[in-house]
Amino acid sequence: MDATAGATTPPESEPARKRRVHGMLKLYYGLNEEGKSSDKPESLDPCDINGPHFDPEVFLNKLRKECSLAELMDQESCMVKQIRALDSDMQTLVYENYNKFISATDTIRKMKNDFKKMEDEMDCLSANMAAITEFSARISGTLQDQHAQITKLSGVHTLLRKLQFLFELPARLNKCLELQAYAQAVSSYRRARSVLKQYSHMPSFRGIQDDCHAIMDQLAQQLRQKFRDGGSSAKDLSECVELLLQLDEPAEELCDKFLSHAQTRLEANLHSLEAELREPTPGPIAASDLPASSTSKPSASPLAGTPTDLSSPTKNSFPSPTARTDILEFIDRGCNEFVSSLCLVIASYQELFINRPQEGDLASKNIPQMASGKLHSFVDALAARYFNLVERRIQEEKGVGDNSLLVRALDRFHRRLQAVSKLLPGSAVPSLGTEIVVRAARERIKQYLAALQSFYLDSLTDVRQALATPRISVGGAVVPPGGGILGGTAPGKDATPSLPELLASLSASILNQIKSVLASVHLFTAKDITFSNKPYFKGEFCSQGVREGLVVSFIKFVCQSSRQFCESAGDRGGSTPPALLLLLSRLCLDYETSTISYILTLTDEQFLAQHHAPVTPVTALCSEAREAAQKLLNHYVKVQGLIISQMLRKSVETRDWVNTIEPRNVRAVMKRVVEDTTSIDVQVGLLYEEGVRKAHSSDSSKRTFSVYSSSRQQVRYAPSYTPSAPMDTNLLSNIHKLFSERIDIFSPVEFNKVSVLTGIIKISLKTFLECVRLRTFGRYGLQQIQVDCHYLQMYLWRFVSDENLVHFLLDEIVGSAAHRCLDPAPMEQSVIEVICERG
Amino acid sequence: MEDDAPVIYGLEFQARALTAQTAETDAIRFLVGTQSLKFDNQIHIIDFDDENDIINKSVALHQAGEIRHIAASPADKSVLTTCYNKTSDSRVATCAAVWRIPKDWEAGSHESPDDSSHNPQSLELLCHLDNIAHGNTACVLWEPMSDGKRVITLADNHLLLWDLQQSSTQATLSSSATLEGKGQIKFTSGKWSPHHNCSQLATANDTAIRGWDLRSMSQIYCIENAHGQLVRDLDFNPNKQYYLASCGDDCKVRFWDVRSINEPVKSLEEHSHWVWSVRYNHSHDQLVLTGSSDSRVILSNMVSISSEPFGHLVDEDELSDAEESHQEERNRAPLQDSIIATYEEHEDSVYAVEWSSADPWLFASLSYDGRLVINRVPRALKYRILL
């Protein structure tokens, strides 16, 4: 203890010095203390006596070199002093540290003694603990018996409590029953059920079980009653079902019950729909239908005149659908009543039987599968009946007036069925519904086609009437029948439209009708209609239905009916007015050139077909139309030619050519022929272009006539006065024929005025020729023929494409007449001219 | 196989009347009657030598007038009838008469066919068949396949049945019928049916075709509007008793089943002008010949309505090789109604066509300018029909 005190005191007396010494020592031993070394930068000077790099040799040399002796002496004494001081410092330090060592040794010794004492105390503690353990073992040994008893008692207590629950169960159930707390009752019962079943061999438990059963039966009865009444809310109902299921009620039976219950309600709906379908309710509903029929009329009215005739008879002929509710209303009712309640039934059924969480033993019974099977067949059966009704109603919808109503109805029908499909994903109902819509659409197209066709025929009848009226009104007038047909050409007949106007109005009204039909049909594919994106409506409906079934069929019908005009009229003696033939021919030609492609383009635009089924190409239709136009025009030529031919034939056949008087003027028949030809020319000119004719001089009538009459005729007839004549005549005419082309009389004509007129004149003149050949002529007979032919020559050349044709035929006529003449003395050309110019 | 070229014969006069010499079954012979106002008309008797393609003609004068229609007796080669125009005192009337060709025509023609100075003999008049009260005679019909004792004349609207007695020198009117109606009715042509024991006749007037029963002299059927315009000619199918062909001014040839007269069985429209004459081939009735004023003669093959729609089935059975015959039949099956050929040798209206009575594969056609053309059925078709 003393040493430590002694050691501590000296540093306190002079701390600054001591620290310095410490530092130096440290420095010496290479212990570099951080704080201090940074203060003093280490000197590298080997002459620094305190530096670490001190080199005594260098130091000494330096001193010796630099210092004088005296200084050296001073330096030496100073050094000696310093060395002494250092020595004493060293001694002090050693002393201090020794003391510290001594005191540490003392302390260790003292600690050794203390530990010995503690060891004794620990021994004592362990002895005590052993004693405590011994006591404790002794106590628990004595308490062992009592503990077992207590455990047993507590077990008995629990059992008793359970038993009490069981005994109280019937009463409790009764109470629950009274309070209608069915859920609690069922849960209580379920808790007790297995126990009761386990101990049912014991009479008392059996009693309880029986009681419980009775009560539960009663409860089930009540639940079933509630279920059956159905008046309760869906939530109640579902609770009912849940409870019943928990009570082991067979799920199948429940499903059946539920469905049959629903069925009665749905059937009531169906019956009301059916009743509506079966017996028309005339009174108030008819009044409510009025706006519907009035809306259908404006849609048809742009078609001018006939469309109202078209739509009104169809309306009148099917009074039943219009007299009762219209289809939209019907479908609406069907949707609101039947479909929505069906959806409700499906939803609640699924809620009850299919989508409920499965728990416990119920899961194993596979209820959802069974239930959904039942539901499907149930829905299918009812939907089939509903569809049947809807289809019947749609079939009654025959008036083509307003399509939007039908489309809207179908849309609603289809839309509502989507709800069913959402509820019942696997069901066939929506697809069946789509099929109905598709069928309805198909049927609709057929109806439209029929309507278009009847419209076309009606229009034709109108045109016929329009053509006939002026003829009747001026029938007795001077105007020849051909001219009468022209209508607008004669004054005072402005009221009746002319041929081009008729044609324009006819084709415009047909086009309008087609457009309106297309517009109506287009409703089926409108974007907001649910079924429009079904594959049928995207593809087949557009291409096969509308394009082929409606538009193409109609065009074909037009061509076909036109062709029939030719055939039937040919046999029955021209029942069709020629003007109508001409008009139809022009119509078909217009179809060929523009209308068909326009209509089809329009159709293709509106009904962008994604269906790649083969469709009738435009060219095929065009060629068909052209064929029809050609046929009609040929027939027109034939009919007109026949009319003129008949006149000529009668005039030749009825006259006594041998005993006729000297010609004073042109026969009236010839004038009539020229008049008729002129009027035909005007008529054809109204509808067809002029066409090309072979070039001829401005004065061709005169010039060719002179050739024909003077030079050729003389060459021809002069030899016939000599006995050797016939051979020469034949030779000449044969040579002439050798160089002229063979003439096809009834040959197809081109679509222009000149060609048509050429055809008619050819037919007429050929008839004239054949008739002349069958007769015998006197001198004046021949001369009359000469005059007549010259007259025809003067007027007919301008109508034909090649005037040489007229010349040739007229030559033939005069030549044949000369052959058939008993006394062939031709008339002077100048006289003929005078007679003809006189008229 | 190349077909034989047509043989053309030119008459000096215009002509419309042509007939085959019906009683002649060995030589190919046609009779042509000319039509000339100013000169003596002639009957050209035209013999065709099939092997050498040579025509031999002889001429007999027919001085009574221009000949509109000619018909040869089915029994006597030398007997024929004509309908001719008689012009007297500026009146023209059409009469009919029975003639005999002079005896030596055959010898005479062969002696000097090219002798222009040779004066033809005149026809020998046997008897007149006319009665002025009955009007103009349109045609004379011999009873087919008979002994040449009965003829029918069609005069205006009268139908007259004559009995020829004492080797045709005397004709007595045995019965007659008259068609009454509005306006002036004129028969244009007629045909005596070879069926039903030659008791039926068909006539044409205007657009109607009428059938007559000769036993009662009453009408048995009438096809109104058989053609759109005048009916020009008729012919009976030689093998199918109810079938009848007609042609007319509507350019059409129609085939009728007289048991159902509402619709024609078939209708052809190949000519471009009036069809003046239609003739069934005598043995192969699918071959139909038509002549028209468009100067064309058309030979059609109407298999579907012929009596042999499937060809000669009997003949095929005789073929030794069954398979070959089977094959052949298959080839033949698609045989369809078609035009066989269009003959364009004429340059004027063809008013008459006629099959030869001797050679079923040969026919003549006559045009107004006096050109007679003799043609044959194409050999390919001939063998097809025969084999």
mmCIF file of C-alpha atoms in Angstrom, chain A residues 367-607:
data_model
loop_
_atom_site.group_PDB
_atom_site.id
_atom_site.type_symbol
_atom_site.label_atom_id
_atom_site.label_comp_id
_atom_site.label_asym_id
_atom_site.label_seq_id
_atom_site.Cartn_x
_atom_site.Cartn_y
_atom_site.Cartn_z
ATOM 1 C CA ILE A 367 -74.618 -31.716 -56.090
ATOM 2 C CA PRO A 368 -73.505 -29.019 -58.555
ATOM 3 C CA GLN A 369 -73.134 -31.482 -61.363
ATOM 4 C CA MET A 370 -76.507 -33.003 -60.836
ATOM 5 C CA ALA A 371 -78.083 -29.608 -60.289
ATOM 6 C CA SER A 372 -76.634 -27.996 -63.366
ATOM 7 C CA GLY A 373 -77.712 -30.957 -65.443
ATOM 8 C CA LYS A 374 -81.223 -30.495 -64.229
ATOM 9 C CA LEU A 375 -81.084 -26.802 -64.809
ATOM 10 C CA HIS A 376 -79.908 -27.218 -68.390
ATOM 11 C CA SER A 377 -82.632 -29.586 -69.346
ATOM 12 C CA PHE A 378 -85.169 -27.385 -67.622
ATOM 13 C CA VAL A 379 -84.000 -24.255 -69.401
ATOM 14 C CA ASP A 380 -83.752 -26.009 -72.717
ATOM 15 C CA ALA A 381 -87.275 -27.341 -72.522
ATOM 16 C CA LEU A 382 -88.789 -24.011 -71.621
ATOM 17 C CA ALA A 383 -86.670 -22.064 -74.062
ATOM 18 C CA ALA A 384 -87.712 -24.404 -76.848
ATOM 19 C CA ARG A 385 -91.324 -23.585 -76.187
ATOM 20 C CA TYR A 386 -90.558 -19.926 -75.996
ATOM 21 C CA PHE A 387 -88.641 -20.062 -79.254
ATOM 22 C CA ASN A 388 -91.490 -21.870 -80.848
ATOM 23 C CA LEU A 389 -93.798 -19.031 -79.919
ATOM 24 C CA VAL A 390 -91.363 -16.385 -81.052
ATOM 25 C CA GLU A 391 -90.857 -18.091 -84.342
ATOM 26 C CA ARG A 392 -94.540 -18.341 -84.940
ATOM 27 C CA ARG A 393 -94.842 -14.683 -84.250
ATOM 28 C CA ILE A 394 -91.972 -13.826 -86.585
ATOM 29 C CA GLN A 395 -93.511 -15.865 -89.323
ATOM 30 C CA GLU A 396 -96.617 -13.824 -89.079
ATOM 31 C CA GLU A 397 -94.542 -10.758 -89.741
ATOM 32 C CA LYS A 398 -94.972 -10.620 -93.479
ATOM 33 C CA GLY A 399 -95.533 -7.005 -94.323
ATOM 34 C CA VAL A 400 -92.339 -5.539 -95.674
ATOM 35 C CA GLY A 401 -93.246 -2.004 -94.759
ATOM 36 C CA ASP A 402 -91.156 -1.421 -91.706
ATOM 37 C CA ASN A 403 -88.161 -3.555 -91.158
ATOM 38 C CA SER A 404 -86.704 -1.599 -88.274
ATOM 39 C CA LEU A 405 -89.417 -2.849 -85.991
ATOM 40 C CA LEU A 406 -88.560 -6.433 -86.737
ATOM 41 C CA VAL A 407 -84.866 -5.834 -86.458
ATOM 42 C CA ARG A 408 -85.292 -4.072 -83.180
ATOM 43 C CA ALA A 409 -87.465 -6.854 -81.940
ATOM 44 C CA LEU A 410 -84.947 -9.460 -83.025
ATOM 45 C CA ASP A 411 -82.175 -7.441 -81.483
ATOM 46 C CA ARG A 412 -83.982 -7.254 -78.193
ATOM 47 C CA PHE A 413 -84.747 -10.912 -78.350
ATOM 48 C CA HIS A 414 -81.152 -11.748 -79.043
ATOM 49 C CA ARG A 415 -79.785 -9.307 -76.498
ATOM 50 C CA ARG A 416 -81.892 -10.698 -73.738
ATOM 51 C CA LEU A 417 -80.772 -14.175 -74.535
ATOM 52 C CA GLN A 418 -77.192 -13.027 -73.997
ATOM 53 C CA ALA A 419 -78.085 -12.658 -70.356
ATOM 54 C CA VAL A 420 -79.022 -16.304 -70.296
ATOM 55 C CA SER A 421 -75.784 -17.251 -71.934
ATOM 56 C CA LYS A 422 -73.873 -15.277 -69.340
ATOM 57 C CA LEU A 423 -75.715 -16.987 -66.558
ATOM 58 C CA LEU A 424 -75.564 -20.382 -68.074
ATOM 59 C CA PRO A 425 -72.371 -20.602 -70.104
ATOM 60 C CA GLY A 426 -72.783 -24.058 -71.572
ATOM 61 C CA SER A 427 -76.369 -23.671 -72.637
ATOM 62 C CA ALA A 428 -77.557 -24.171 -76.201
ATOM 63 C CA VAL A 429 -80.216 -21.527 -75.752
ATOM 64 C CA PRO A 430 -78.341 -18.524 -77.148
ATOM 65 C CA SER A 431 -77.176 -20.397 -80.197
ATOM 66 C CA LEU A 432 -80.716 -21.578 -80.817
ATOM 67 C CA GLY A 433 -81.844 -18.002 -80.451
ATOM 68 C CA THR A 434 -79.243 -16.904 -82.966
ATOM 69 C CA GLU A 435 -80.513 -19.542 -85.324
ATOM 70 C CA ILE A 436 -83.979 -18.115 -85.034
ATOM 71 C CA VAL A 437 -82.656 -14.682 -85.825
ATOM 72 C CA VAL A 438 -80.778 -16.081 -88.803
ATOM 73 C CA ARG A 439 -83.862 -17.847 -90.046
ATOM 74 C CA ALA A 440 -85.893 -14.716 -89.635
ATOM 75 C CA ALA A 441 -83.303 -12.754 -91.581
ATOM 76 C CA ARG A 442 -83.335 -15.315 -94.372
ATOM 77 C CA GLU A 443 -87.095 -15.269 -94.490
ATOM 78 C CA ARG A 444 -86.976 -11.528 -94.588
ATOM 79 C CA ILE A 445 -84.697 -11.520 -97.586
ATOM 80 C CA LYS A 446 -87.059 -13.831 -99.404
ATOM 81 C CA GLN A 447 -89.949 -11.555 -98.614
ATOM 82 C CA TYR A 448 -88.051 -8.576 -99.871
ATOM 83 C CA LEU A 449 -87.198 -10.348 -103.062
ATOM 84 C CA ALA A 450 -90.849 -11.198 -103.579
ATOM 85 C CA ALA A 451 -91.814 -7.625 -102.820
ATOM 86 C CA LEU A 452 -89.249 -6.300 -105.269
ATOM 87 C CA GLN A 453 -90.474 -8.633 -107.943
ATOM 88 C CA SER A 454 -94.090 -7.723 -107.456
ATOM 89 C CA PHE A 455 -93.083 -4.086 -107.376
ATOM 90 C CA TYR A 456 -91.310 -4.517 -110.681
ATOM 91 C CA LEU A 457 -94.307 -6.197 -112.248
ATOM 92 C CA ASP A 458 -96.617 -3.521 -110.894
ATOM 93 C CA SER A 459 -94.362 -0.846 -112.308
ATOM 94 C CA LEU A 460 -94.499 -2.561 -115.652
ATOM 95 C CA THR A 461 -98.265 -2.618 -115.498
ATOM 96 C CA ASP A 462 -98.217 1.088 -114.756
ATOM 97 C CA VAL A 463 -95.934 1.722 -117.685
ATOM 98 C CA ARG A 464 -98.226 -0.333 -119.847
ATOM 99 C CA GLN A 465 -101.173 1.733 -118.757
ATOM 100 C CA ALA A 466 -99.284 4.936 -119.309
ATOM 101 C CA LEU A 467 -98.452 3.714 -122.791
ATOM 102 C CA ALA A 468 -102.006 2.647 -123.464
ATOM 103 C CA THR A 469 -103.824 5.766 -122.295
ATOM 104 C CA PRO A 470 -102.792 8.166 -125.014
ATOM 105 C CA ARG A 471 -103.521 5.573 -127.612
ATOM 106 C CA ILE A 472 -107.074 5.265 -126.419
ATOM 107 C CA SER A 473 -107.616 8.974 -126.160
ATOM 108 C CA VAL A 474 -106.480 9.664 -129.716
ATOM 109 C CA GLY A 475 -107.394 6.280 -131.108
ATOM 110 C CA GLY A 476 -109.635 7.633 -133.811
ATOM 111 C CA ALA A 477 -107.403 10.527 -134.701
ATOM 112 C CA VAL A 478 -105.214 10.888 -137.754
ATOM 113 C CA VAL A 479 -102.112 9.877 -135.870
ATOM 114 C CA PRO A 480 -101.138 6.330 -136.795
ATOM 115 C CA PRO A 481 -100.953 3.788 -133.976
ATOM 116 C CA GLY A 482 -97.192 3.911 -133.945
ATOM 117 C CA GLY A 483 -97.310 7.632 -133.405
ATOM 118 C CA GLY A 484 -99.924 7.338 -130.715
ATOM 119 C CA ILE A 485 -97.574 5.368 -128.569
ATOM 120 C CA LEU A 486 -95.133 8.195 -128.507
ATOM 121 C CA GLY A 487 -97.274 10.296 -126.242
ATOM 122 C CA GLY A 488 -95.217 13.414 -125.811
ATOM 123 C CA THR A 489 -94.494 13.853 -129.492
ATOM 124 C CA ALA A 490 -97.988 14.919 -130.448
ATOM 125 C CA PRO A 491 -99.364 18.191 -129.126
ATOM 126 C CA GLY A 492 -102.059 18.228 -126.488
ATOM 127 C CA LYS A 493 -100.806 15.083 -124.782
ATOM 128 C CA ASP A 494 -98.461 16.676 -122.288
ATOM 129 C CA ALA A 495 -100.248 15.036 -119.424
ATOM 130 C CA THR A 496 -98.897 11.626 -120.290
ATOM 131 C CA PRO A 497 -95.164 11.123 -119.941
ATOM 132 C CA SER A 498 -93.008 10.398 -122.946
ATOM 133 C CA LEU A 499 -90.942 7.263 -123.365
ATOM 134 C CA PRO A 500 -87.683 8.598 -121.928
ATOM 135 C CA GLU A 501 -89.581 9.987 -118.970
ATOM 136 C CA LEU A 502 -91.274 6.676 -118.433
ATOM 137 C CA LEU A 503 -87.967 4.894 -118.684
ATOM 138 C CA ALA A 504 -86.314 7.306 -116.309
ATOM 139 C CA SER A 505 -89.110 7.079 -113.784
ATOM 140 C CA LEU A 506 -89.253 3.313 -114.086
ATOM 141 C CA SER A 507 -85.568 2.778 -113.583
ATOM 142 C CA ALA A 508 -85.433 5.426 -110.876
ATOM 143 C CA SER A 509 -88.301 3.878 -108.980
ATOM 144 C CA ILE A 510 -86.776 0.420 -109.270
ATOM 145 C CA LEU A 511 -83.456 1.758 -108.102
ATOM 146 C CA ASN A 512 -85.096 3.574 -105.255
ATOM 147 C CA GLN A 513 -86.924 0.484 -104.262
ATOM 148 C CA ILE A 514 -83.733 -1.539 -104.326
ATOM 149 C CA LYS A 515 -82.013 1.105 -102.273
ATOM 150 C CA SER A 516 -84.747 1.241 -99.705
ATOM 151 C CA VAL A 517 -84.786 -2.526 -99.492
ATOM 152 C CA LEU A 518 -81.037 -2.525 -99.066
ATOM 153 C CA ALA A 519 -81.377 0.088 -96.382
ATOM 154 C CA SER A 520 -83.974 -2.009 -94.627
ATOM 155 C CA VAL A 521 -81.869 -5.113 -94.882
ATOM 156 C CA HIS A 522 -78.865 -3.167 -93.774
ATOM 157 C CA LEU A 523 -80.498 -2.742 -90.393
ATOM 158 C CA PHE A 524 -79.640 -6.365 -89.756
ATOM 159 C CA THR A 525 -75.952 -5.570 -89.852
ATOM 160 C CA ALA A 526 -76.018 -2.272 -87.981
ATOM 161 C CA LYS A 527 -73.280 -1.901 -85.402
ATOM 162 C CA ASP A 528 -75.575 -1.472 -82.448
ATOM 163 C CA ILE A 529 -77.431 -4.670 -83.170
ATOM 164 C CA THR A 530 -76.101 -7.438 -81.003
ATOM 165 C CA PHE A 531 -76.344 -10.216 -83.510
ATOM 166 C CA SER A 532 -74.678 -8.270 -86.309
ATOM 167 C CA ASN A 533 -71.259 -9.538 -85.342
ATOM 168 C CA LYS A 534 -72.269 -13.158 -85.487
ATOM 169 C CA PRO A 535 -70.371 -14.948 -88.236
ATOM 170 C CA TYR A 536 -73.543 -15.491 -90.225
ATOM 171 C CA PHE A 537 -74.387 -11.839 -90.350
ATOM 172 C CA LYS A 538 -70.849 -10.857 -91.111
ATOM 173 C CA GLY A 539 -70.346 -13.281 -93.916
ATOM 174 C CA GLU A 540 -73.046 -15.439 -95.340
ATOM 175 C CA PHE A 541 -75.852 -12.999 -94.784
ATOM 176 C CA CYS A 542 -74.040 -10.323 -96.717
ATOM 177 C CA SER A 543 -72.740 -12.360 -99.597
ATOM 178 C CA GLN A 544 -75.168 -15.217 -99.993
ATOM 179 C CA GLY A 545 -78.218 -13.604 -98.532
ATOM 180 C CA VAL A 546 -78.272 -10.016 -99.601
ATOM 181 C CA ARG A 547 -75.995 -10.043 -102.602
ATOM 182 C CA GLU A 548 -76.968 -13.333 -104.156
ATOM 183 C CA GLY A 549 -80.360 -13.972 -102.692
ATOM 184 C CA LEU A 550 -81.712 -10.480 -103.041
ATOM 185 C CA VAL A 551 -79.873 -8.282 -105.497
ATOM 186 C CA VAL A 552 -78.601 -10.841 -107.970
ATOM 187 C CA SER A 553 -81.853 -12.754 -107.903
ATOM 188 C CA PHE A 554 -83.777 -9.605 -108.591
ATOM 189 C CA ILE A 555 -81.606 -8.641 -111.533
ATOM 190 C CA LYS A 556 -81.942 -12.138 -112.887
ATOM 191 C CA PHE A 557 -85.662 -11.911 -112.421
ATOM 192 C CA VAL A 558 -85.774 -8.667 -114.384
ATOM 193 C CA CYS A 559 -83.879 -10.266 -117.249
ATOM 194 C CA GLN A 560 -85.961 -13.391 -117.120
ATOM 195 C CA SER A 561 -89.283 -11.621 -117.089
ATOM 196 C CA SER A 562 -88.106 -9.481 -119.969
ATOM 197 C CA ARG A 563 -87.258 -12.564 -121.946
ATOM 198 C CA GLN A 564 -90.653 -13.990 -121.201
ATOM 199 C CA PHE A 565 -92.205 -10.960 -122.813
ATOM 200 C CA CYS A 566 -90.526 -11.960 -126.036
ATOM 201 C CA GLU A 567 -91.576 -15.562 -125.919
ATOM 202 C CA SER A 568 -95.163 -15.250 -124.832
ATOM 203 C CA ALA A 569 -95.850 -12.290 -127.056
ATOM 204 C CA GLY A 570 -94.458 -14.080 -130.077
ATOM 205 C CA ASP A 571 -96.970 -16.865 -129.858
ATOM 206 C CA ARG A 572 -100.014 -14.968 -128.833
ATOM 207 C CA GLY A 573 -99.782 -12.343 -131.483
ATOM 208 C CA GLY A 574 -98.013 -9.463 -129.787
ATOM 209 C CA SER A 575 -99.971 -8.863 -126.640
ATOM 210 C CA THR A 576 -97.127 -6.683 -125.427
ATOM 211 C CA PRO A 577 -97.144 -3.171 -126.856
ATOM 212 C CA PRO A 578 -94.007 -2.680 -128.953
ATOM 213 C CA ALA A 579 -93.141 0.473 -127.077
ATOM 214 C CA LEU A 580 -92.905 -1.542 -123.888
ATOM 215 C CA LEU A 581 -90.526 -3.960 -125.581
ATOM 216 C CA LEU A 582 -88.382 -1.064 -126.676
ATOM 217 C CA LEU A 583 -88.457 0.477 -123.260
ATOM 218 C CA LEU A 584 -87.554 -2.770 -121.536
ATOM 219 C CA SER A 585 -84.777 -3.375 -123.983
ATOM 220 C CA ARG A 586 -83.335 0.017 -123.180
ATOM 221 C CA LEU A 587 -83.774 -0.704 -119.482
ATOM 222 C CA CYS A 588 -81.869 -3.967 -119.776
ATOM 223 C CA LEU A 589 -79.165 -2.259 -121.785
ATOM 224 C CA ASP A 590 -78.851 0.423 -119.159
ATOM 225 C CA TYR A 591 -78.590 -2.305 -116.608
ATOM 226 C CA GLU A 592 -75.824 -3.874 -118.578
ATOM 227 C CA THR A 593 -73.859 -0.678 -119.009
ATOM 228 C CA SER A 594 -74.166 0.876 -115.614
ATOM 229 C CA THR A 595 -76.990 -0.034 -113.300
ATOM 230 C CA ILE A 596 -75.914 -3.552 -112.427
ATOM 231 C CA SER A 597 -72.415 -2.595 -111.498
ATOM 232 C CA TYR A 598 -73.772 0.378 -109.611
ATOM 233 C CA ILE A 599 -76.194 -1.715 -107.622
ATOM 234 C CA LEU A 600 -73.631 -4.368 -106.895
ATOM 235 C CA THR A 601 -71.023 -1.849 -105.889
ATOM 236 C CA LEU A 602 -73.579 -0.270 -103.640
ATOM 237 C CA THR A 603 -74.388 -3.629 -102.144
ATOM 238 C CA ASP A 604 -70.774 -4.562 -101.700
ATOM 239 C CA GLU A 605 -70.079 -1.275 -100.032
ATOM 240 C CA GLN A 606 -72.941 -1.557 -97.642
ATOM 241 C CA PHE A 607 -72.431 -5.191 -96.934
#
